[in-house]
Tab-separated table of C-alpha atoms in Angstrom:
chain	number	residue	atom	x	y	z
A	1	ARG	CA	21.619	-6.979	-72.062
A	2	LYS	CA	23.100	-5.333	-75.147
A	3	GLU	CA	25.504	-2.482	-74.549
A	4	VAL	CA	23.526	-0.183	-76.849
A	5	GLU	CA	19.900	-0.858	-77.708
A	6	GLN	CA	17.694	0.670	-80.352
A	7	ASP	CA	14.300	-0.103	-81.839
A	8	PRO	CA	15.183	-1.537	-85.283
A	9	GLY	CA	12.008	-0.197	-86.875
A	10	PRO	CA	11.242	0.218	-89.694
A	11	PHE	CA	9.654	3.585	-89.186
A	12	ASN	CA	7.521	4.404	-92.218
A	13	VAL	CA	6.505	8.064	-92.152
A	14	PRO	CA	5.098	10.507	-94.703
A	15	GLU	CA	7.095	13.466	-95.935
A	16	GLY	CA	6.869	16.356	-93.537
A	17	ALA	CA	6.296	14.183	-90.480
A	18	THR	CA	8.232	14.420	-87.245
A	19	VAL	CA	9.868	11.209	-86.087
A	20	ALA	CA	11.804	10.332	-82.940
A	21	PHE	CA	14.310	7.569	-82.308
A	22	ASN	CA	15.396	6.352	-78.906
A	23	CYS	CA	18.463	4.554	-77.675
A	24	THR	CA	19.559	3.202	-74.307
A	25	TYR	CA	23.037	2.241	-73.161
A	26	SER	CA	24.182	-0.009	-70.368
A	27	ASN	CA	27.505	1.451	-69.257
A	28	SER	CA	26.950	4.419	-66.961
A	29	ALA	CA	30.586	5.450	-67.403
A	30	SER	CA	30.098	6.060	-71.130
A	31	GLN	CA	31.661	9.321	-72.062
A	32	SER	CA	30.299	10.552	-75.344
A	33	PHE	CA	27.488	9.843	-77.703
A	34	PHE	CA	26.786	10.212	-81.385
A	35	TRP	CA	24.168	9.619	-84.029
A	36	TYR	CA	25.466	8.226	-87.306
A	37	ARG	CA	23.569	7.699	-90.508
A	38	GLN	CA	24.156	4.712	-92.767
A	39	ASP	CA	22.767	4.426	-96.262
A	40	CYS	CA	22.326	0.990	-97.790
A	41	ARG	CA	25.683	-0.685	-98.495
A	42	LYS	CA	27.618	2.429	-97.527
A	43	GLU	CA	29.800	3.330	-94.585
A	44	PRO	CA	28.313	5.185	-91.596
A	45	LYS	CA	28.677	8.946	-91.529
A	46	LEU	CA	28.443	11.179	-88.504
A	47	LEU	CA	25.116	12.972	-88.279
A	48	MET	CA	25.682	14.750	-84.990
A	49	SER	CA	27.281	14.455	-81.606
A	50	VAL	CA	25.001	14.429	-78.580
A	51	TYR	CA	25.700	16.856	-75.764
A	52	SER	CA	24.368	16.806	-72.233
A	53	SER	CA	22.522	20.060	-72.735
A	54	GLY	CA	20.900	18.807	-75.920
A	55	ASN	CA	21.773	20.166	-79.316
A	56	GLU	CA	20.103	21.035	-82.569
A	57	ASP	CA	21.307	21.070	-86.146
A	58	GLY	CA	18.660	22.287	-88.537
A	59	ARG	CA	15.818	19.787	-88.523
A	60	PHE	CA	17.674	17.409	-86.206
A	61	THR	CA	17.628	17.580	-82.411
A	62	ALA	CA	19.579	15.266	-80.136
A	63	GLN	CA	19.001	14.813	-76.415
A	64	LEU	CA	20.936	12.963	-73.723
A	65	ASN	CA	19.642	11.844	-70.346
A	66	ARG	CA	22.554	10.476	-68.356
A	67	ALA	CA	20.445	9.547	-65.351
A	68	SER	CA	18.253	7.289	-67.486
A	69	GLN	CA	21.102	6.331	-69.844
A	70	TYR	CA	18.970	7.339	-72.759
A	71	ILE	CA	19.636	9.204	-76.003
A	72	SER	CA	17.149	10.475	-78.537
A	73	LEU	CA	17.093	11.897	-82.044
A	74	LEU	CA	14.209	13.974	-83.355
A	75	ILE	CA	13.800	14.684	-87.048
A	76	ARG	CA	11.348	17.384	-88.024
A	77	ASP	CA	9.809	17.957	-91.445
A	78	SER	CA	11.081	14.624	-92.806
A	79	LYS	CA	12.437	14.574	-96.345
A	80	LEU	CA	12.645	11.648	-98.717
A	81	SER	CA	16.417	11.959	-98.485
A	82	ASP	CA	16.271	11.254	-94.755
A	83	SER	CA	15.501	7.606	-95.530
A	84	ALA	CA	18.401	5.633	-94.058
A	85	THR	CA	19.430	3.660	-90.999
A	86	TYR	CA	20.202	5.784	-87.961
A	87	LEU	CA	22.815	4.371	-85.633
A	88	CYS	CA	23.156	5.295	-81.995
A	89	VAL	CA	26.837	5.197	-81.041
A	90	VAL	CA	28.333	5.268	-77.576
A	91	ASN	CA	31.951	5.880	-76.705
A	92	MET	CA	32.430	3.404	-73.908
A	93	ARG	CA	35.055	3.356	-71.293
A	94	ARG	CA	37.219	0.280	-71.498
A	95	TYR	CA	38.426	-0.988	-68.143
A	96	GLY	CA	42.118	-1.359	-67.499
A	97	GLY	CA	43.151	1.892	-69.118
A	98	ALA	CA	42.918	0.746	-72.717
A	99	THR	CA	41.491	2.995	-75.405
A	100	ASN	CA	37.773	3.691	-75.277
A	101	LYS	CA	35.693	1.900	-77.855
A	102	LEU	CA	32.813	2.981	-80.052
A	103	ILE	CA	29.846	0.668	-79.756
A	104	PHE	CA	26.996	0.803	-82.243
A	105	GLY	CA	23.348	0.105	-81.692
A	106	THR	CA	21.551	-2.117	-84.170
A	107	GLY	CA	20.252	0.930	-85.998
A	108	THR	CA	16.760	2.191	-86.706
A	109	LEU	CA	15.539	2.064	-90.276
A	110	LEU	CA	13.626	5.132	-91.432
A	111	ALA	CA	11.616	5.123	-94.652
A	112	VAL	CA	10.085	8.459	-95.603
A	113	GLN	CA	7.209	8.026	-98.036
A	114	PRO	CA	6.141	10.585	-100.637
B	1	GLY	CA	35.823	15.799	-92.613
B	2	ALA	CA	38.905	13.631	-92.568
B	3	VAL	CA	39.347	10.882	-95.135
B	4	VAL	CA	39.841	7.205	-94.426
B	5	SER	CA	40.577	4.966	-97.378
B	6	GLN	CA	39.931	1.245	-97.221
B	7	HIS	CA	41.118	-1.236	-99.824
B	8	PRO	CA	39.967	-3.407	-101.479
B	9	SER	CA	36.294	-2.509	-101.640
B	10	ARG	CA	35.335	-5.966	-102.747
B	11	VAL	CA	37.148	-9.301	-102.707
B	12	ILE	CA	36.227	-12.856	-103.543
B	13	CYS	CA	38.549	-15.573	-102.339
B	14	LYS	CA	38.682	-19.330	-102.088
B	15	SER	CA	38.103	-21.084	-98.828
B	16	GLY	CA	41.356	-21.615	-96.948
B	17	THR	CA	43.184	-18.598	-98.345
B	18	SER	CA	44.067	-15.401	-96.497
B	19	VAL	CA	42.872	-11.924	-97.329
B	20	LYS	CA	44.444	-8.638	-96.269
B	21	ILE	CA	42.402	-5.459	-95.943
B	22	GLU	CA	44.093	-2.075	-95.626
B	23	CYS	CA	42.823	0.999	-93.848
B	24	ARG	CA	44.608	4.308	-94.350
B	25	SER	CA	44.009	7.722	-92.860
B	26	LEU	CA	44.853	10.099	-95.668
B	27	ASP	CA	45.014	13.498	-94.065
B	28	PHE	CA	45.449	12.864	-90.383
B	29	GLN	CA	47.363	10.631	-88.023
B	30	ALA	CA	45.202	7.959	-86.507
B	31	THR	CA	46.345	6.880	-83.086
B	32	THR	CA	43.448	4.450	-82.895
B	33	MET	CA	41.715	2.411	-85.543
B	34	PHE	CA	38.709	0.185	-85.096
B	35	TRP	CA	37.721	-2.834	-87.134
B	36	TYR	CA	34.057	-3.760	-87.451
B	37	ARG	CA	32.117	-6.490	-89.179
B	38	GLN	CA	28.569	-6.117	-90.406
B	39	PHE	CA	26.332	-8.967	-91.497
B	40	PRO	CA	23.266	-8.231	-93.659
B	41	LYS	CA	20.529	-6.339	-91.826
B	42	GLN	CA	22.618	-6.244	-88.658
B	43	SER	CA	24.597	-3.535	-86.955
B	44	LEU	CA	28.322	-3.026	-86.926
B	45	MET	CA	29.995	-5.347	-84.483
B	46	LEU	CA	33.316	-4.203	-83.082
B	47	MET	CA	35.973	-6.834	-83.671
B	48	ALA	CA	39.074	-5.153	-82.350
B	49	THR	CA	40.765	-1.889	-81.559
B	50	SER	CA	44.269	-1.249	-82.800
B	51	ASN	CA	46.634	1.308	-81.394
B	52	GLU	CA	49.689	2.362	-83.304
B	53	GLY	CA	52.745	0.475	-82.138
B	54	SER	CA	50.994	-1.880	-79.757
B	55	LYS	CA	48.934	-5.063	-79.828
B	56	ALA	CA	45.322	-4.889	-80.813
B	57	THR	CA	42.574	-5.316	-78.244
B	58	TYR	CA	40.112	-7.930	-79.405
B	59	GLU	CA	36.468	-8.129	-78.403
B	60	GLN	CA	35.139	-11.218	-76.732
B	61	GLY	CA	34.523	-14.020	-79.186
B	62	VAL	CA	36.849	-12.699	-81.884
B	63	GLU	CA	39.783	-15.009	-82.606
B	64	LYS	CA	42.979	-13.000	-82.655
B	65	ASP	CA	44.847	-15.716	-84.548
B	66	LYS	CA	42.247	-15.686	-87.279
B	67	PHE	CA	41.876	-11.940	-87.604
B	68	LEU	CA	45.381	-10.528	-87.529
B	69	ILE	CA	45.633	-6.802	-87.017
B	70	ASN	CA	48.717	-4.726	-87.603
B	71	HIS	CA	48.892	-0.983	-86.932
B	72	ALA	CA	52.498	-0.303	-87.768
B	73	SER	CA	52.186	3.391	-88.542
B	74	LEU	CA	49.946	6.303	-87.660
B	75	THR	CA	48.281	6.153	-91.062
B	76	LEU	CA	47.900	2.450	-91.777
B	77	SER	CA	46.204	-0.498	-90.131
B	78	THR	CA	45.680	-3.871	-91.770
B	79	LEU	CA	43.292	-6.699	-91.041
B	80	THR	CA	44.207	-10.134	-92.351
B	81	VAL	CA	41.535	-12.813	-92.394
B	82	THR	CA	43.506	-16.044	-92.250
B	83	SER	CA	42.280	-19.370	-93.588
B	84	ALA	CA	39.005	-17.789	-94.646
B	85	HIS	CA	35.803	-19.816	-94.575
B	86	PRO	CA	32.418	-19.059	-96.138
B	87	GLU	CA	31.079	-17.977	-92.742
B	88	ASP	CA	33.685	-15.193	-92.749
B	89	SER	CA	31.876	-13.623	-95.695
B	90	SER	CA	30.772	-10.220	-94.468
B	91	PHE	CA	31.202	-6.468	-94.773
B	92	TYR	CA	34.352	-5.378	-92.956
B	93	ILE	CA	34.765	-1.725	-92.162
B	94	CYS	CA	37.466	0.267	-90.420
B	95	SER	CA	37.306	3.553	-88.649
B	96	ALA	CA	39.986	5.889	-87.394
B	97	ARG	CA	40.256	8.571	-84.789
B	98	GLU	CA	42.748	11.339	-84.752
B	99	ALA	CA	43.419	11.361	-81.039
B	100	TYR	CA	42.565	9.640	-77.816
B	101	GLY	CA	39.335	10.555	-76.108
B	102	ASN	CA	35.962	11.470	-77.441
B	103	THR	CA	36.661	12.555	-80.976
B	104	GLU	CA	34.617	11.639	-84.020
B	105	ALA	CA	35.503	8.452	-85.862
B	106	PHE	CA	35.810	8.501	-89.627
B	107	PHE	CA	34.992	5.396	-91.611
B	108	GLY	CA	36.529	3.690	-94.571
B	109	GLN	CA	34.294	2.667	-97.441
B	110	GLY	CA	34.190	-0.935	-96.284
B	111	THR	CA	35.284	-4.219	-97.828
B	112	ARG	CA	32.787	-6.797	-98.925
B	113	LEU	CA	34.423	-10.195	-98.509
B	114	THR	CA	32.950	-13.265	-100.159
B	115	VAL	CA	34.566	-16.611	-99.447
B	116	VAL	CA	33.632	-19.361	-101.885
């Protein structure tokens, strides 16, 4: 089983639509969670951190369910500029006391259509 | 956000040669840097984690003698691909964190390596 799993998509949605991405992780000791956005041939950039209580940033809402080891990202009122790959990222505990590591999901491709 | 500079952005080399990629944190001290590789239409795969002043921790399946990592200072980590082969052609990207724990990672611009 992959450490972080996402539906690769693509998700093709019209402008103004609401779209949700899901992500599951295998390591129950994972400590923190993020959503990154990656545009074609560019480096990933942090979109938002994911907190246990859920958090919102404008049109973006992130949720975490530790019991189910599940993270979600909701985008409301989609814009053309939201078209990108959305990466679920988990900060995983590394056994033996070494530094934690950031593990990326495969990413979900979103294409917002005019 | 903090700035991570990666150099070169693009390199073409002959099979059998070695290539060094640099990753610098420009406005913060990076205790930890991560090196990833990304093949087309795939996600970033963690290759290794480097901590300043100590040996890198390599992920399973990554040859440490082929991918040499040096993190000699708090602002610089290097990845050297030794005896490169065409199958090493990929997008290599580094990221850096300011401190231990759960802080955000900032990414370099990536290096597109083509081995001919």
